[in-house]
Coordinates of C-alpha atoms and ligand atoms in Angstrom, one line a residue:
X1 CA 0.0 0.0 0.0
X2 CA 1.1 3.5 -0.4
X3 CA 1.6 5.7 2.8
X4 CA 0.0 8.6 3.6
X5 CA 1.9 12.1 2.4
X6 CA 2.7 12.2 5.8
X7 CA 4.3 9.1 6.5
X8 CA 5.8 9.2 2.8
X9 CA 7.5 12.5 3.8
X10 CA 9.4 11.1 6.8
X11 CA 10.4 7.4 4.8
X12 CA 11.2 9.3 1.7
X13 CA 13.5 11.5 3.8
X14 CA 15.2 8.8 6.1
X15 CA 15.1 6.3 3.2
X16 CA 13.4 4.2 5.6
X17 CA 10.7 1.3 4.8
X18 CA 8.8 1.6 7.9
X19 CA 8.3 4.7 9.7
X20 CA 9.3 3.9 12.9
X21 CA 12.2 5.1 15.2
X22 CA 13.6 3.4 18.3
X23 CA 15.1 6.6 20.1
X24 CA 18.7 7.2 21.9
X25 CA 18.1 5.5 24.8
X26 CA 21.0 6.6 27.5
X27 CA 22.1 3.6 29.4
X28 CA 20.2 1.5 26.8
X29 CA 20.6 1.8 23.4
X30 CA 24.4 1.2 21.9
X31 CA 25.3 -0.1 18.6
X32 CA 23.5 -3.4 18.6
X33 CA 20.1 -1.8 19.2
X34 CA 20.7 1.1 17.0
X35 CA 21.7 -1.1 14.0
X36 CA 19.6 -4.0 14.1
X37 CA 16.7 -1.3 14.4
X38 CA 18.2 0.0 11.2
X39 CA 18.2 -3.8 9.5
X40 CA 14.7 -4.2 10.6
X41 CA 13.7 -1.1 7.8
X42 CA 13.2 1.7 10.6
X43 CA 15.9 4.4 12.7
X44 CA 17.7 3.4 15.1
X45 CA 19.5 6.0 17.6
X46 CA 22.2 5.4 19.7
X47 CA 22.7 7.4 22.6
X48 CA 25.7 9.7 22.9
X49 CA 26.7 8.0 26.0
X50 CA 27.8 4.7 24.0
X51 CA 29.4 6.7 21.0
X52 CA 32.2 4.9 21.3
X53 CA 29.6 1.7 20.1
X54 CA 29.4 3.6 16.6
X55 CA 32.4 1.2 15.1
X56 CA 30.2 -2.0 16.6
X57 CA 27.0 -0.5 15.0
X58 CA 28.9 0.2 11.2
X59 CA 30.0 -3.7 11.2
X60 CA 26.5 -5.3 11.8
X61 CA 24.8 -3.2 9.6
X62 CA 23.4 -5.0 6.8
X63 CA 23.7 -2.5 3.8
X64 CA 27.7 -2.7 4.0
X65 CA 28.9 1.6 4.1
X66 CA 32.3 2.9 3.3
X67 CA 33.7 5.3 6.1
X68 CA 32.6 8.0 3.5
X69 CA 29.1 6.7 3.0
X70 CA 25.7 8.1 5.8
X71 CA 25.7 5.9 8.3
X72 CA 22.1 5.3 8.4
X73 CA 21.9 5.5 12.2
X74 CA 21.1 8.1 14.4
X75 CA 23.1 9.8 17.7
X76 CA 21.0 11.5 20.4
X77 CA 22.4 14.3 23.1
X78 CA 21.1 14.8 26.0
X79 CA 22.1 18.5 25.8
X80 CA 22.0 18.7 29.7
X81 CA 25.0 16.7 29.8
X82 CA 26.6 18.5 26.9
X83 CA 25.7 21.8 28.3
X84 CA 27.9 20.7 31.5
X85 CA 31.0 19.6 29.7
X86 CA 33.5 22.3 29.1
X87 CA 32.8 23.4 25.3
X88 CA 35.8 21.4 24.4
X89 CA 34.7 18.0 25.3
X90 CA 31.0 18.5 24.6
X91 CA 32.3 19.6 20.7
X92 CA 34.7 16.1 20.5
X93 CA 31.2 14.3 21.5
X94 CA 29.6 16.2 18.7
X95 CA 33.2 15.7 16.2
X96 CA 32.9 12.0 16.7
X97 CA 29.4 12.0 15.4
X98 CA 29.7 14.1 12.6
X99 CA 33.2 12.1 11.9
X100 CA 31.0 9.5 11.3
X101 CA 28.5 10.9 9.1
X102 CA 25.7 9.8 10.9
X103 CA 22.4 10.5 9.4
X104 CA 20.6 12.0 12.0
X105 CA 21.6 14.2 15.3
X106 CA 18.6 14.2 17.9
X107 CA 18.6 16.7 21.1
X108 CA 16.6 16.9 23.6
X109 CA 16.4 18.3 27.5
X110 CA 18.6 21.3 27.6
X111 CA 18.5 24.8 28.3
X112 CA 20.0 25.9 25.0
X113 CA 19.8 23.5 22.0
X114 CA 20.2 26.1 19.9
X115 CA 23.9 26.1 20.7
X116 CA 24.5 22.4 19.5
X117 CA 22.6 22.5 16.8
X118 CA 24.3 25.3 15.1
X119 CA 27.4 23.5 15.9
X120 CA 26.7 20.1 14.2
X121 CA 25.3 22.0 10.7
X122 CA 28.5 24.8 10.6
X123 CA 30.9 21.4 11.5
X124 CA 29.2 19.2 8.9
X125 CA 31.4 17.5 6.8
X126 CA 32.0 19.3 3.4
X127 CA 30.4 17.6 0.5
X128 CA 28.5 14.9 2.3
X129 CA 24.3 14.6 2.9
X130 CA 23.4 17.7 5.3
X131 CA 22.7 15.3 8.5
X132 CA 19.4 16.0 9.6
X133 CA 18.1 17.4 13.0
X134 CA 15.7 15.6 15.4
X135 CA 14.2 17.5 18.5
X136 CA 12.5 16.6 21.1
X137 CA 9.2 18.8 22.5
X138 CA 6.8 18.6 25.2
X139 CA 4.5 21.2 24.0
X140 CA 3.3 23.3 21.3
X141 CA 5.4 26.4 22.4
X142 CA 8.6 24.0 22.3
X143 CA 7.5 22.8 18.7
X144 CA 7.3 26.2 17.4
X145 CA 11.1 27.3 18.4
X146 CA 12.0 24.2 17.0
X147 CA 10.3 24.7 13.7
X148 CA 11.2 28.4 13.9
X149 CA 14.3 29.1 15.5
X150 CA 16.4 25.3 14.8
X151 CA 14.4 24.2 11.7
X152 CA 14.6 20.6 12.8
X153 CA 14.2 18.5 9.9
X154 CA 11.6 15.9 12.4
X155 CA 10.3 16.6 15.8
X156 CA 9.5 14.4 18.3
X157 CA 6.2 15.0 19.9
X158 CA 6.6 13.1 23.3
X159 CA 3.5 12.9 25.1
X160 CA 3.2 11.9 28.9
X161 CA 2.6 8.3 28.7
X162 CA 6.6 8.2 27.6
X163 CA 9.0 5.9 28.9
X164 CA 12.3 7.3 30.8
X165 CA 12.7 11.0 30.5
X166 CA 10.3 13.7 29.8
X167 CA 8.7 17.2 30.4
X168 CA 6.1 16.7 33.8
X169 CA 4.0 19.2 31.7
X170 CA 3.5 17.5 28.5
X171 CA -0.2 16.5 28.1
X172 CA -1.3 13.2 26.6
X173 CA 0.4 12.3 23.2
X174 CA -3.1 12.6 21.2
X175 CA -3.6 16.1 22.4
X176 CA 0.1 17.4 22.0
X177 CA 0.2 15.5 18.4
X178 CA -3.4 17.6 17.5
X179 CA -2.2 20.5 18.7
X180 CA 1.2 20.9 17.3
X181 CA -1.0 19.6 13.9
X182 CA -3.3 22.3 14.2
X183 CA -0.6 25.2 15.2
X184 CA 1.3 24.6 11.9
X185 CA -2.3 23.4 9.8
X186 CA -1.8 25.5 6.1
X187 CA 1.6 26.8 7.2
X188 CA 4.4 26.8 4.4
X189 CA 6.9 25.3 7.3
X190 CA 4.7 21.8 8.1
X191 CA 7.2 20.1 9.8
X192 CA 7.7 16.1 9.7
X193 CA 6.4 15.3 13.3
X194 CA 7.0 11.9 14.7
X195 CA 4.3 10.6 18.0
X196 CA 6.3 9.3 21.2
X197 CA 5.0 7.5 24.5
X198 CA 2.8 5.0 25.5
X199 CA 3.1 3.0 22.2
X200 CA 3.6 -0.8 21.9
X201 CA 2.0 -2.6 19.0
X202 CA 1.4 -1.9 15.2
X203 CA -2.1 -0.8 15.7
X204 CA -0.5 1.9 18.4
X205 CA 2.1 2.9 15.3
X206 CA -1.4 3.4 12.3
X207 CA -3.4 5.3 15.0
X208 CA -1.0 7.9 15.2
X209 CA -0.4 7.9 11.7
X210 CA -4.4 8.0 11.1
X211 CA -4.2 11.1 13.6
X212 CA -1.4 12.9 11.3
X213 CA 1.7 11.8 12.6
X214 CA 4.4 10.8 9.9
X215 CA 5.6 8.0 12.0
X216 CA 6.1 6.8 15.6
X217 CA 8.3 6.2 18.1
X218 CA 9.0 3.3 20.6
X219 CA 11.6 3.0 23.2
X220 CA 10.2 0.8 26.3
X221 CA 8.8 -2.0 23.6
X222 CA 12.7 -2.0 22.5
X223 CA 13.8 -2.5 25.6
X224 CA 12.7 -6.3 25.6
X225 CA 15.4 -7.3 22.9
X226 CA 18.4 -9.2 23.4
X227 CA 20.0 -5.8 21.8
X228 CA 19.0 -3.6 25.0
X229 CA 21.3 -2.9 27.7
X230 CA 18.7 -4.0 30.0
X231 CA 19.7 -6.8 32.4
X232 CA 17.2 -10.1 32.5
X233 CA 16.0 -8.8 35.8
X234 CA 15.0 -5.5 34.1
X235 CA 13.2 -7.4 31.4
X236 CA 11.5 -9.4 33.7
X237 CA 10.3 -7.0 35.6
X238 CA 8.7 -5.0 32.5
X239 CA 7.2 -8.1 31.6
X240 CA 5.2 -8.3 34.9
X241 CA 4.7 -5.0 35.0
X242 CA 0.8 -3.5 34.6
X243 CA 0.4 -0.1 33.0
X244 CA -0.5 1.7 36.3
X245 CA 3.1 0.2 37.6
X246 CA 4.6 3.0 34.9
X247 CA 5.1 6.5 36.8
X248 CA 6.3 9.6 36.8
X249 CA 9.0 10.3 39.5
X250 CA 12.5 11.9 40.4
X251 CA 12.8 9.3 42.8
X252 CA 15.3 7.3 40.9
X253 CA 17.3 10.4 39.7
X254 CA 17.6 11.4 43.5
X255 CA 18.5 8.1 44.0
X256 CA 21.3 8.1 41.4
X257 CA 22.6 11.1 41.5
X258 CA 21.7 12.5 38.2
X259 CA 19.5 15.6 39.0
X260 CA 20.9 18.2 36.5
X261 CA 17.9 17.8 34.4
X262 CA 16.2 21.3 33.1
X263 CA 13.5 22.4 35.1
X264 CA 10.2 20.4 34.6
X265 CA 11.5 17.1 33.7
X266 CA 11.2 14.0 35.4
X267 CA 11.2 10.2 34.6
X268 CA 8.2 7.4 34.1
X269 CA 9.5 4.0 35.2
X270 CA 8.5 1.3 37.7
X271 CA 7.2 1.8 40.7
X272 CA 9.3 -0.2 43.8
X273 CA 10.5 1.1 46.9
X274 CA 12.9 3.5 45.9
X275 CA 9.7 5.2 45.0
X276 CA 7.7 5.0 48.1
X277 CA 10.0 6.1 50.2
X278 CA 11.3 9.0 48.2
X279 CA 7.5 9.8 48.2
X280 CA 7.8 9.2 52.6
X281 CA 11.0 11.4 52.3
X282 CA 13.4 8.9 53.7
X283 CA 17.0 10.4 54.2
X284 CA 18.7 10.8 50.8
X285 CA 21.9 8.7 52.0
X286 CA 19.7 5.9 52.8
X287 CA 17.7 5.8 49.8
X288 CA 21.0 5.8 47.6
X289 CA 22.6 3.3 49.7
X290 CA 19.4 1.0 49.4
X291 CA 19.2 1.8 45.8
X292 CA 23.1 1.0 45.0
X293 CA 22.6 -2.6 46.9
X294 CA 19.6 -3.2 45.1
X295 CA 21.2 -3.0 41.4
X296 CA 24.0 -5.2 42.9
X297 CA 21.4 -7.8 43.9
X298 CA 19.3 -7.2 41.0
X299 CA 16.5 -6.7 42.9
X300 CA 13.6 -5.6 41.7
X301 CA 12.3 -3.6 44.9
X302 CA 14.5 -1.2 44.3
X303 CA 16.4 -0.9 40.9
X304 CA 15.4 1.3 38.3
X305 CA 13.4 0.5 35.1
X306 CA 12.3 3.0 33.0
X307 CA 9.0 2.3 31.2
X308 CA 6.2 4.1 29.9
X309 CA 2.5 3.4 29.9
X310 CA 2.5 1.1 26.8
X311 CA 4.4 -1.8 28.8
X312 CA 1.5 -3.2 30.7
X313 CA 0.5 -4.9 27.0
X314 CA 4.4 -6.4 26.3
X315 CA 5.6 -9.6 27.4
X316 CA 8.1 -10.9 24.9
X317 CA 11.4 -10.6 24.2
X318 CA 11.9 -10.6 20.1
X319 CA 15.5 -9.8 18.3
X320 CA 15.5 -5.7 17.2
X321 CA 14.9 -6.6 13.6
X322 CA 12.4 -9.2 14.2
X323 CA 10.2 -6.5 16.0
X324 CA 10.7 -3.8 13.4
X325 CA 9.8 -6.3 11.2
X326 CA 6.5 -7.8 13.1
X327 CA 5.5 -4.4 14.1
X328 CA 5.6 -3.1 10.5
X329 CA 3.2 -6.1 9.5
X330 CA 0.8 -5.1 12.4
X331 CA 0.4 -1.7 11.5
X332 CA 0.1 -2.0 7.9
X333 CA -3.0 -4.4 8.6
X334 CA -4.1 -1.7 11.0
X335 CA -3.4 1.0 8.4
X336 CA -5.7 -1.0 5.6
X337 CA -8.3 -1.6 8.1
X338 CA -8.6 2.3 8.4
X339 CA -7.6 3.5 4.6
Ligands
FMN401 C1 15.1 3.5 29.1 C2 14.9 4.8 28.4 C3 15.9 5.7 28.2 C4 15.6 6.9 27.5 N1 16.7 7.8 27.3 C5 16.4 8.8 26.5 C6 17.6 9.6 26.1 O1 18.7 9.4 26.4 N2 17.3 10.7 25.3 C7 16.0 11.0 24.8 O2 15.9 12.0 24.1 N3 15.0 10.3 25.2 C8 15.2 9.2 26.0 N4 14.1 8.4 26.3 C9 12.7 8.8 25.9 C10 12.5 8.4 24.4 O3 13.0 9.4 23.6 C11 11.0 8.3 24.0 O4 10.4 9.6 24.1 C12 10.2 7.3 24.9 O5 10.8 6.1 25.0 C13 8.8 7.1 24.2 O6 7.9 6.5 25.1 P1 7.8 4.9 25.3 O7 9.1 4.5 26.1 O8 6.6 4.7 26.0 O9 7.8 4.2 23.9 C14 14.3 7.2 27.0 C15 13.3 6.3 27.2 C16 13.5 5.1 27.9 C17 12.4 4.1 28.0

């Protein structure tokens, strides 16, 4: 069948055959994941985290690519992190991408995006494919500067069912997709908007793409893959989980240690005791001491798993490409059923 304008926009773009992208996960998503996504027909990201994965990801894709070939993989930046690097280090982060010619650069959670964006289009490599810029928003008024002011080539609409990071103030996915739809409706600068969180099968992928989004994309459902980083105690554990097990909480980034996030932002994952008594105030020292023991013992009272609403409906682990594969399938039956 042929795609919707929409959808045809972002394949046609990404040279994709399915339009759906597994997103940098930090912690999560490394050269395995990214490229076997890739093989399956969609996008995969890696996270910037496990750059130094990129050589891993180049030998097990597929479509063999010369060092001066795209690398038909994405890098994501959690610009938080790169905004606390000295400008150096955050720009040999953003060198070793570009060295790679990576097709796609995706920022998110930062207080000035601007600033590495500009960076990766002036440092392009001469004479190669401009790499193409993914953001990230929570709300309408995030959508228009990145339309306006960084011209991303795709963004991300992330609702607040998502998985792992996200803005505490982003309303449900439908809503923020319909509005961001109807802010740019008849405009000359339509952008190529993507639907994130909450989604776990092919008939989740068509009903965004029946409510206007050019494609979709699904982190927690790729976390059950022998690609993920996730241990088998992680996976077992999103495999029991229910959907109401899936909150939003900075219990596990207090826990952790990583609490540099930009105002507004917290995580969904499971809910375990880290939770509760983050939520009873327990002494900081003793929930981090709690939580560190608990990811030594692998034990599911109190490690983290990120997850978002979608995982009370997944409880198999299936190879990367298998899944892009089967989900692809799913959602064009879905697609026809609707066309
Ligand atoms: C384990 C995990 C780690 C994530 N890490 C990142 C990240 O490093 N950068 C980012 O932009 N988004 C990250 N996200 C959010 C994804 O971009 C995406 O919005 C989310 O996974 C979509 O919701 P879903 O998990 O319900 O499919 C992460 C999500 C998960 C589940």
């Amino acid at each position: 069948m042929n795609y919707p304008a929409a959808v045809a926009r972002l394949t046609k773009l990404l040279g994709i055959r399915t339009p759906l992208i597994v997103p940098p996960m930090a912690g999560v998503s490394g050269g395995a994941l990214a490229a076997q996504v890739t093989n399956g027909g969609g996008l995969g990201f890696l996270a910037h985290v496990h750059m130094s994965e990129l050589p891993l990801a180049r030998s097990l894709l597929e479509s063999k690519v010369t060092e001066s070939d795209t690398l038909p993989i994405g890098v994501g930046y959690l610009a938080w992190m790169l905004d606390k690097l000295p400008a150096k280090e955050a720009e040999s982060v953003l060198n070793t991408a570009l060295a790679s010619n990576v097709q796609a650069h995706w920022f998110a959670f930062g207080n000035d995006l601007g600033r590495w964006i500009r960076y990766v289009r002036e440092n392009a490599p001469q004479g190669k494919k401009t790499p193409l810029i993914f953001v990230l928003i929570n709300s309408v008024e995030e959508a228009v500067r990145a339309v306006e002011d960084f011209k991303a080539d795709v963004i991300v609409a992330q609702g607040i069912e998502s998985g792992g990071h996200g803005g505490d103030y982003a309303p449900p996915l439908s809503e923020l997709l319909q509005t961001v739809l109807d802010r740019f409706a008849g405009s000359s600068q339509l952008p190529i908007i993507v639907a994130a969180g909450g989604l776990a099968n092919g008939a989740d992928i068509a009903s965004q793409i029946a409510r206007g989004a050019s494609g979709a994309v699904l982190g927690t459902r790729f976390l059950l893959t022998p690609e993920s980083k996730y241990t088998d105690a992680q996976r077992q554990a999103l495999i029991a989980a229910r959907s109401e097990d899936a909150v939003r909480t900075m219990a596990f980034d207090y826990a952790r240690g990583t609490t540099d996030w930009p105002k507004g932002v917290d995580g969904r994952g499971l809910r375990n005791d880290t939770v509760s008594d983050f939520e009873k105030g327990v002494n900081l020292e003793v929930l981090q001491a709690k939580f560190k023991e608990g990811i030594q013992r692998q034990d599911q009272s109190r490690f983290l798993v990120w997850a978002g609403t979608g995982v009370g409906s997944m409880n198999r682990i299936v190879p990367a490409k298998d899944l892009v594969q089967e989900l692809h399938l799913k959602m064009l039956e879905h697609l026809k059923d609707t066309a």
